[in-house]
């Protein structure tokens, strides 16, 4: 529920954006079960989510264009779980509603429920991603190697000037060589407070800053200001909210200045025992 900036026993959340409308439906455990994305009256997508023992088992995306169901572009993701020596394996099969095979992923986990391997079969070939973990002096590094070639590393550590804050450094590789990097800093509440993007300069042999963003939050933990700087140009956006319970609760309108764009939400709730 927190992923949608929602709290409490939310049943549905109807969102109006500049590109269309979205409607989210949740069960009483706060888990998303249905999403409708409507671009206009005749063009819309409906996504259904089915769970078993709180784990996803099906995700179906039904596409409607010009008011008609599009079987070719509608897809289903089917998940199954199997026990393997020293862990488990989750298989994800992706097929179209026209019964055409599109893709298959096999995710292998160790006894500590850590992802250690991903097999991908798209019908044309097999891609093998190995995931490894390393802990040194309180820092954890996760490495993703695709068919023997390093693709990405994610290093998580505590910030030296404030150990309560977390620093996540993600490095992307292209053809085994350093390409881009992103450094994110999170506060003790888990909110992203800064993000800096870099590109690797082969001539200098080091990363060069490209863009930096800084985030500020209000007392309710909602984003209130975003400063983005590219070179000498800085853009500042401020976020203003209206809430469905006075000065608190879930927000029902978000206004972004100086663009003066806005998003509105209509929220319904499950009845509770207290009510």
mmCIF file of C-alpha atoms in Angstrom:
data_model
loop_
_atom_site.group_PDB
_atom_site.id
_atom_site.type_symbol
_atom_site.label_atom_id
_atom_site.label_comp_id
_atom_site.label_asym_id
_atom_site.label_seq_id
_atom_site.Cartn_x
_atom_site.Cartn_y
_atom_site.Cartn_z
ATOM 1 C CA UNK A 1 0.000 0.000 0.000
ATOM 2 C CA UNK A 2 2.892 2.353 0.779
ATOM 3 C CA UNK A 3 4.068 1.962 -2.836
ATOM 4 C CA UNK A 4 0.940 3.864 -3.889
ATOM 5 C CA UNK A 5 1.182 6.622 -1.226
ATOM 6 C CA UNK A 6 -1.836 5.106 0.509
ATOM 7 C CA UNK A 7 -2.580 4.072 4.071
ATOM 8 C CA UNK A 8 -5.525 2.572 5.906
ATOM 9 C CA UNK A 9 -8.174 0.082 4.674
ATOM 10 C CA UNK A 10 -8.289 1.391 1.104
ATOM 11 C CA UNK A 11 -10.703 -0.439 -1.214
ATOM 12 C CA UNK A 12 -10.298 1.552 -4.427
ATOM 13 C CA UNK A 13 -8.280 4.554 -5.571
ATOM 14 C CA UNK A 14 -9.376 6.400 -8.701
ATOM 15 C CA UNK A 15 -6.597 8.589 -10.137
ATOM 16 C CA UNK A 16 -6.938 11.284 -12.807
ATOM 17 C CA UNK A 17 -3.697 12.225 -14.603
ATOM 18 C CA UNK A 18 -2.863 14.230 -17.696
ATOM 19 C CA UNK A 19 -2.587 11.113 -19.899
ATOM 20 C CA UNK A 20 -5.736 9.405 -18.641
ATOM 21 C CA UNK A 21 -7.303 7.708 -15.655
ATOM 22 C CA UNK A 22 -6.254 4.823 -13.414
ATOM 23 C CA UNK A 23 -8.292 2.805 -10.956
ATOM 24 C CA UNK A 24 -6.579 0.631 -8.343
ATOM 25 C CA UNK A 25 -8.493 -2.057 -6.417
ATOM 26 C CA UNK A 26 -7.134 -3.661 -3.245
ATOM 27 C CA UNK A 27 -8.212 -6.586 -1.093
ATOM 28 C CA UNK A 28 -8.679 -6.225 2.664
ATOM 29 C CA UNK A 29 -5.002 -7.115 3.201
ATOM 30 C CA UNK A 30 -3.996 -4.040 1.212
ATOM 31 C CA UNK A 31 -2.788 -6.057 -1.802
ATOM 32 C CA UNK A 32 -3.421 -4.802 -5.336
ATOM 33 C CA UNK A 33 -5.865 -7.078 -7.198
ATOM 34 C CA UNK A 34 -6.894 -5.011 -10.223
ATOM 35 C CA UNK A 35 -5.654 -2.016 -12.186
ATOM 36 C CA UNK A 36 -7.554 -0.240 -14.946
ATOM 37 C CA UNK A 37 -5.624 2.262 -17.073
ATOM 38 C CA UNK A 38 -7.960 4.238 -19.316
ATOM 39 C CA UNK A 39 -6.524 6.484 -22.040
ATOM 40 C CA UNK A 40 -9.947 7.376 -23.448
ATOM 41 C CA UNK A 41 -13.395 5.806 -23.615
ATOM 42 C CA UNK A 42 -12.367 3.199 -26.190
ATOM 43 C CA UNK A 43 -8.697 2.557 -25.330
ATOM 44 C CA UNK A 44 -7.878 0.990 -21.965
ATOM 45 C CA UNK A 45 -5.952 -1.817 -20.245
ATOM 46 C CA UNK A 46 -7.146 -4.025 -17.386
ATOM 47 C CA UNK A 47 -4.587 -5.845 -15.243
ATOM 48 C CA UNK A 48 -5.675 -8.611 -12.860
ATOM 49 C CA UNK A 49 -3.513 -9.992 -10.035
ATOM 50 C CA UNK A 50 -4.176 -13.357 -8.363
ATOM 51 C CA UNK A 51 -2.401 -14.596 -5.234
ATOM 52 C CA UNK A 52 -1.947 -17.791 -3.268
ATOM 53 C CA UNK A 53 -0.597 -17.703 0.289
ATOM 54 C CA UNK A 54 0.243 -14.015 -0.281
ATOM 55 C CA UNK A 55 2.460 -14.903 -3.269
ATOM 56 C CA UNK A 56 1.499 -13.841 -6.783
ATOM 57 C CA UNK A 57 0.313 -16.657 -9.041
ATOM 58 C CA UNK A 58 -1.130 -14.837 -12.054
ATOM 59 C CA UNK A 59 -0.896 -11.440 -13.693
ATOM 60 C CA UNK A 60 -3.142 -10.905 -16.695
ATOM 61 C CA UNK A 61 -3.094 -7.784 -18.869
ATOM 62 C CA UNK A 62 -6.143 -7.417 -21.104
ATOM 63 C CA UNK A 63 -5.792 -4.758 -23.810
ATOM 64 C CA UNK A 64 -8.765 -3.008 -25.393
ATOM 65 C CA UNK A 65 -8.374 -0.741 -28.414
ATOM 66 C CA UNK A 66 -11.198 1.014 -30.247
ATOM 67 C CA UNK A 67 -13.531 -0.679 -27.788
ATOM 68 C CA UNK A 68 -12.480 -4.199 -28.852
ATOM 69 C CA UNK A 69 -10.445 -6.804 -26.997
ATOM 70 C CA UNK A 70 -6.964 -7.238 -28.544
ATOM 71 C CA UNK A 71 -6.008 -10.888 -28.168
ATOM 72 C CA UNK A 72 -2.577 -10.482 -29.763
ATOM 73 C CA UNK A 73 -1.244 -7.867 -27.347
ATOM 74 C CA UNK A 74 -3.015 -9.153 -24.215
ATOM 75 C CA UNK A 75 -0.680 -11.290 -22.124
ATOM 76 C CA UNK A 76 -0.688 -13.542 -19.080
ATOM 77 C CA UNK A 77 2.155 -14.062 -16.589
ATOM 78 C CA UNK A 78 1.785 -17.423 -14.825
ATOM 79 C CA UNK A 79 3.913 -18.201 -11.755
ATOM 80 C CA UNK A 80 4.713 -21.543 -10.115
ATOM 81 C CA UNK A 81 6.908 -22.426 -7.136
ATOM 82 C CA UNK A 82 8.996 -25.593 -6.771
ATOM 83 C CA UNK A 83 11.369 -26.808 -4.084
ATOM 84 C CA UNK A 84 14.942 -27.424 -5.174
ATOM 85 C CA UNK A 85 18.008 -28.597 -3.222
ATOM 86 C CA UNK A 86 19.009 -25.819 -0.792
ATOM 87 C CA UNK A 87 16.241 -23.419 -1.816
ATOM 88 C CA UNK A 88 13.311 -22.840 -4.159
ATOM 89 C CA UNK A 89 12.611 -21.983 -7.786
ATOM 90 C CA UNK A 90 9.923 -19.648 -9.141
ATOM 91 C CA UNK A 91 8.990 -20.071 -12.804
ATOM 92 C CA UNK A 92 7.324 -17.234 -14.696
ATOM 93 C CA UNK A 93 5.748 -18.078 -18.047
ATOM 94 C CA UNK A 94 4.584 -15.254 -20.306
ATOM 95 C CA UNK A 95 2.086 -16.104 -23.029
ATOM 96 C CA UNK A 96 -0.311 -14.098 -25.173
ATOM 97 C CA UNK A 97 -4.056 -14.580 -25.107
ATOM 98 C CA UNK A 98 -3.580 -15.938 -28.616
ATOM 99 C CA UNK A 99 -1.685 -18.805 -26.905
ATOM 100 C CA UNK A 100 1.666 -17.671 -28.273
ATOM 101 C CA UNK A 101 4.721 -18.301 -26.104
ATOM 102 C CA UNK A 102 6.622 -15.063 -25.421
ATOM 103 C CA UNK A 103 9.083 -15.593 -22.602
ATOM 104 C CA UNK A 104 9.971 -17.709 -19.590
ATOM 105 C CA UNK A 105 12.005 -16.871 -16.502
ATOM 106 C CA UNK A 106 13.274 -19.207 -13.786
ATOM 107 C CA UNK A 107 14.293 -17.512 -10.526
ATOM 108 C CA UNK A 108 16.384 -19.630 -8.140
ATOM 109 C CA UNK A 109 16.696 -18.746 -4.436
ATOM 110 C CA UNK A 110 18.981 -20.119 -1.713
ATOM 111 C CA UNK A 111 17.949 -21.282 1.768
ATOM 112 C CA UNK A 112 18.040 -17.656 2.970
ATOM 113 C CA UNK A 113 15.552 -16.697 0.236
ATOM 114 C CA UNK A 114 18.197 -14.733 -1.680
ATOM 115 C CA UNK A 115 17.948 -14.643 -5.464
ATOM 116 C CA UNK A 116 21.011 -16.414 -6.871
ATOM 117 C CA UNK A 117 20.202 -17.173 -10.509
ATOM 118 C CA UNK A 118 17.846 -16.175 -13.341
ATOM 119 C CA UNK A 119 17.337 -18.258 -16.479
ATOM 120 C CA UNK A 120 15.560 -16.560 -19.358
ATOM 121 C CA UNK A 121 14.260 -18.434 -22.391
ATOM 122 C CA UNK A 122 12.571 -16.318 -25.061
ATOM 123 C CA UNK A 123 12.320 -19.165 -27.569
ATOM 124 C CA UNK A 124 15.369 -17.916 -29.450
ATOM 125 C CA UNK A 125 18.012 -18.604 -26.835
ATOM 126 C CA UNK A 126 18.799 -18.908 -23.133
ATOM 127 C CA UNK A 127 20.216 -16.096 -21.021
ATOM 128 C CA UNK A 128 21.792 -17.022 -17.696
ATOM 129 C CA UNK A 129 22.130 -14.364 -14.981
ATOM 130 C CA UNK A 130 24.059 -15.223 -11.835
ATOM 131 C CA UNK A 131 23.574 -13.141 -8.703
ATOM 132 C CA UNK A 132 26.341 -13.102 -6.094
ATOM 133 C CA UNK A 133 26.650 -11.407 -2.694
ATOM 134 C CA UNK A 134 29.677 -10.054 -0.836
ATOM 135 C CA UNK A 135 29.886 -8.418 2.581
ATOM 136 C CA UNK A 136 32.982 -6.439 3.555
ATOM 137 C CA UNK A 137 33.263 -4.080 6.537
ATOM 138 C CA UNK A 138 29.516 -3.587 6.818
ATOM 139 C CA UNK A 139 29.016 -3.027 3.090
ATOM 140 C CA UNK A 140 26.952 -5.433 0.985
ATOM 141 C CA UNK A 141 27.557 -5.738 -2.755
ATOM 142 C CA UNK A 142 25.234 -7.618 -5.110
ATOM 143 C CA UNK A 143 26.635 -8.454 -8.543
ATOM 144 C CA UNK A 144 24.659 -9.482 -11.633
ATOM 145 C CA UNK A 145 26.617 -11.426 -14.272
ATOM 146 C CA UNK A 146 24.870 -12.263 -17.565
ATOM 147 C CA UNK A 147 26.359 -15.151 -19.553
ATOM 148 C CA UNK A 148 29.701 -14.601 -17.857
ATOM 149 C CA UNK A 149 29.758 -10.827 -18.397
ATOM 150 C CA UNK A 150 29.344 -8.420 -15.469
ATOM 151 C CA UNK A 151 26.241 -6.285 -16.017
ATOM 152 C CA UNK A 152 25.456 -4.500 -12.761
ATOM 153 C CA UNK A 153 26.617 -4.126 -9.159
ATOM 154 C CA UNK A 154 24.642 -2.684 -6.235
ATOM 155 C CA UNK A 155 26.579 -1.679 -3.128
ATOM 156 C CA UNK A 156 24.700 -0.777 0.059
ATOM 157 C CA UNK A 157 26.429 0.910 2.982
ATOM 158 C CA UNK A 158 25.842 3.308 5.850
ATOM 159 C CA UNK A 159 26.529 6.983 5.309
ATOM 160 C CA UNK A 160 29.682 8.017 7.150
ATOM 161 C CA UNK A 161 28.383 11.418 8.265
ATOM 162 C CA UNK A 162 25.084 9.871 9.414
ATOM 163 C CA UNK A 163 25.085 6.089 10.044
ATOM 164 C CA UNK A 164 21.269 6.089 10.215
ATOM 165 C CA UNK A 165 21.164 6.895 6.512
ATOM 166 C CA UNK A 166 21.724 4.319 3.779
ATOM 167 C CA UNK A 167 23.758 4.789 0.603
ATOM 168 C CA UNK A 168 23.035 2.642 -2.469
ATOM 169 C CA UNK A 169 25.547 2.816 -5.329
ATOM 170 C CA UNK A 170 24.459 1.122 -8.564
ATOM 171 C CA UNK A 171 26.992 0.680 -11.337
ATOM 172 C CA UNK A 172 25.949 -0.352 -14.843
ATOM 173 C CA UNK A 173 28.336 -2.047 -17.273
ATOM 174 C CA UNK A 174 28.227 -2.270 -21.066
ATOM 175 C CA UNK A 175 30.143 -5.089 -22.724
ATOM 176 C CA UNK A 176 31.874 -5.680 -19.406
ATOM 177 C CA UNK A 177 33.072 -2.083 -19.048
ATOM 178 C CA UNK A 178 31.880 0.645 -16.681
ATOM 179 C CA UNK A 179 29.170 2.772 -18.275
ATOM 180 C CA UNK A 180 26.912 4.648 -15.825
ATOM 181 C CA UNK A 181 26.352 4.882 -12.077
ATOM 182 C CA UNK A 182 23.697 6.157 -9.686
ATOM 183 C CA UNK A 183 24.237 6.984 -6.007
ATOM 184 C CA UNK A 184 21.124 7.186 -3.841
ATOM 185 C CA UNK A 185 20.904 8.237 -0.195
ATOM 186 C CA UNK A 186 17.927 7.193 1.969
ATOM 187 C CA UNK A 187 17.029 8.591 5.382
ATOM 188 C CA UNK A 188 16.125 6.529 8.455
ATOM 189 C CA UNK A 189 12.467 6.413 7.293
ATOM 190 C CA UNK A 190 13.471 4.893 3.966
ATOM 191 C CA UNK A 191 12.771 8.054 1.960
ATOM 192 C CA UNK A 192 15.072 8.899 -0.939
ATOM 193 C CA UNK A 193 16.724 12.231 -0.072
ATOM 194 C CA UNK A 194 19.355 12.536 -2.802
ATOM 195 C CA UNK A 195 20.243 10.914 -6.111
ATOM 196 C CA UNK A 196 23.295 11.592 -8.227
ATOM 197 C CA UNK A 197 23.831 10.199 -11.724
ATOM 198 C CA UNK A 198 27.236 9.688 -13.346
ATOM 199 C CA UNK A 199 28.617 8.665 -16.728
ATOM 200 C CA UNK A 200 31.985 6.975 -17.105
ATOM 201 C CA UNK A 201 34.614 8.976 -19.008
ATOM 202 C CA UNK A 202 36.988 6.523 -20.668
ATOM 203 C CA UNK A 203 39.598 9.214 -21.347
ATOM 204 C CA UNK A 204 39.705 10.359 -17.716
ATOM 205 C CA UNK A 205 39.242 6.842 -16.384
ATOM 206 C CA UNK A 206 36.646 7.954 -13.841
ATOM 207 C CA UNK A 207 32.975 8.766 -13.352
ATOM 208 C CA UNK A 208 31.789 12.287 -14.205
ATOM 209 C CA UNK A 209 28.690 13.797 -12.497
ATOM 210 C CA UNK A 210 25.757 14.263 -14.865
ATOM 211 C CA UNK A 211 22.774 15.161 -12.704
ATOM 212 C CA UNK A 212 21.936 15.508 -9.020
ATOM 213 C CA UNK A 213 18.493 15.553 -7.404
ATOM 214 C CA UNK A 214 17.578 16.383 -3.804
ATOM 215 C CA UNK A 215 14.257 15.479 -2.194
ATOM 216 C CA UNK A 216 12.485 17.110 0.773
ATOM 217 C CA UNK A 217 9.465 15.665 2.586
ATOM 218 C CA UNK A 218 6.691 17.115 4.753
ATOM 219 C CA UNK A 219 5.681 15.936 8.226
ATOM 220 C CA UNK A 220 3.501 13.194 6.722
ATOM 221 C CA UNK A 221 6.414 11.794 4.727
ATOM 222 C CA UNK A 222 5.153 13.115 1.388
ATOM 223 C CA UNK A 223 7.479 14.663 -1.184
ATOM 224 C CA UNK A 224 7.290 18.444 -0.821
ATOM 225 C CA UNK A 225 10.227 19.690 -2.899
ATOM 226 C CA UNK A 226 12.496 18.342 -5.625
ATOM 227 C CA UNK A 227 15.638 20.149 -6.755
ATOM 228 C CA UNK A 228 17.327 18.838 -9.909
ATOM 229 C CA UNK A 229 20.615 20.266 -11.125
ATOM 230 C CA UNK A 230 22.255 19.623 -14.500
ATOM 231 C CA UNK A 231 25.478 21.537 -14.923
ATOM 232 C CA UNK A 232 24.746 25.108 -13.840
ATOM 233 C CA UNK A 233 20.980 24.845 -14.376
ATOM 234 C CA UNK A 234 18.802 24.013 -11.370
ATOM 235 C CA UNK A 235 15.074 23.275 -11.550
ATOM 236 C CA UNK A 236 12.953 23.410 -8.390
ATOM 237 C CA UNK A 237 9.531 21.795 -8.131
ATOM 238 C CA UNK A 238 7.243 22.073 -5.121
ATOM 239 C CA UNK A 239 4.467 19.623 -4.262
ATOM 240 C CA UNK A 240 1.286 20.752 -2.506
ATOM 241 C CA UNK A 241 -1.366 18.340 -1.208
ATOM 242 C CA UNK A 242 -4.993 18.295 -0.153
ATOM 243 C CA UNK A 243 -6.006 15.436 2.151
ATOM 244 C CA UNK A 244 -9.226 13.508 2.678
ATOM 245 C CA UNK A 245 -9.068 13.935 6.461
ATOM 246 C CA UNK A 246 -8.251 17.576 6.976
ATOM 247 C CA UNK A 247 -4.499 18.058 7.269
ATOM 248 C CA UNK A 248 -3.750 14.334 7.352
ATOM 249 C CA UNK A 249 -4.945 11.021 5.915
ATOM 250 C CA UNK A 250 -4.462 10.152 2.243
ATOM 251 C CA UNK A 251 -3.945 12.934 -0.249
ATOM 252 C CA UNK A 252 -6.718 13.509 -2.796
ATOM 253 C CA UNK A 253 -5.055 16.256 -4.814
ATOM 254 C CA UNK A 254 -1.409 16.904 -5.656
ATOM 255 C CA UNK A 255 -0.354 20.189 -7.245
ATOM 256 C CA UNK A 256 3.124 20.642 -8.701
ATOM 257 C CA UNK A 257 4.532 24.154 -9.121
ATOM 258 C CA UNK A 258 5.714 26.071 -11.084
ATOM 259 C CA UNK A 259 4.234 23.795 -13.789
ATOM 260 C CA UNK A 260 0.824 23.983 -12.088
ATOM 261 C CA UNK A 261 0.114 20.371 -13.053
ATOM 262 C CA UNK A 262 -2.054 18.311 -10.771
ATOM 263 C CA UNK A 263 -3.275 14.800 -9.982
ATOM 264 C CA UNK A 264 -6.593 14.108 -8.262
ATOM 265 C CA UNK A 265 -7.616 10.919 -6.461
ATOM 266 C CA UNK A 266 -10.956 9.575 -5.261
ATOM 267 C CA UNK A 267 -10.518 6.976 -2.517
ATOM 268 C CA UNK A 268 -13.011 4.530 -1.025
ATOM 269 C CA UNK A 269 -12.382 2.490 2.111
ATOM 270 C CA UNK A 270 -13.431 -0.841 3.571
ATOM 271 C CA UNK A 271 -15.687 -0.516 6.582
ATOM 272 C CA UNK A 272 -13.862 -1.241 9.831
ATOM 273 C CA UNK A 273 -15.112 -2.620 13.139
ATOM 274 C CA UNK A 274 -14.601 0.805 14.741
ATOM 275 C CA UNK A 275 -16.754 2.468 12.100
#
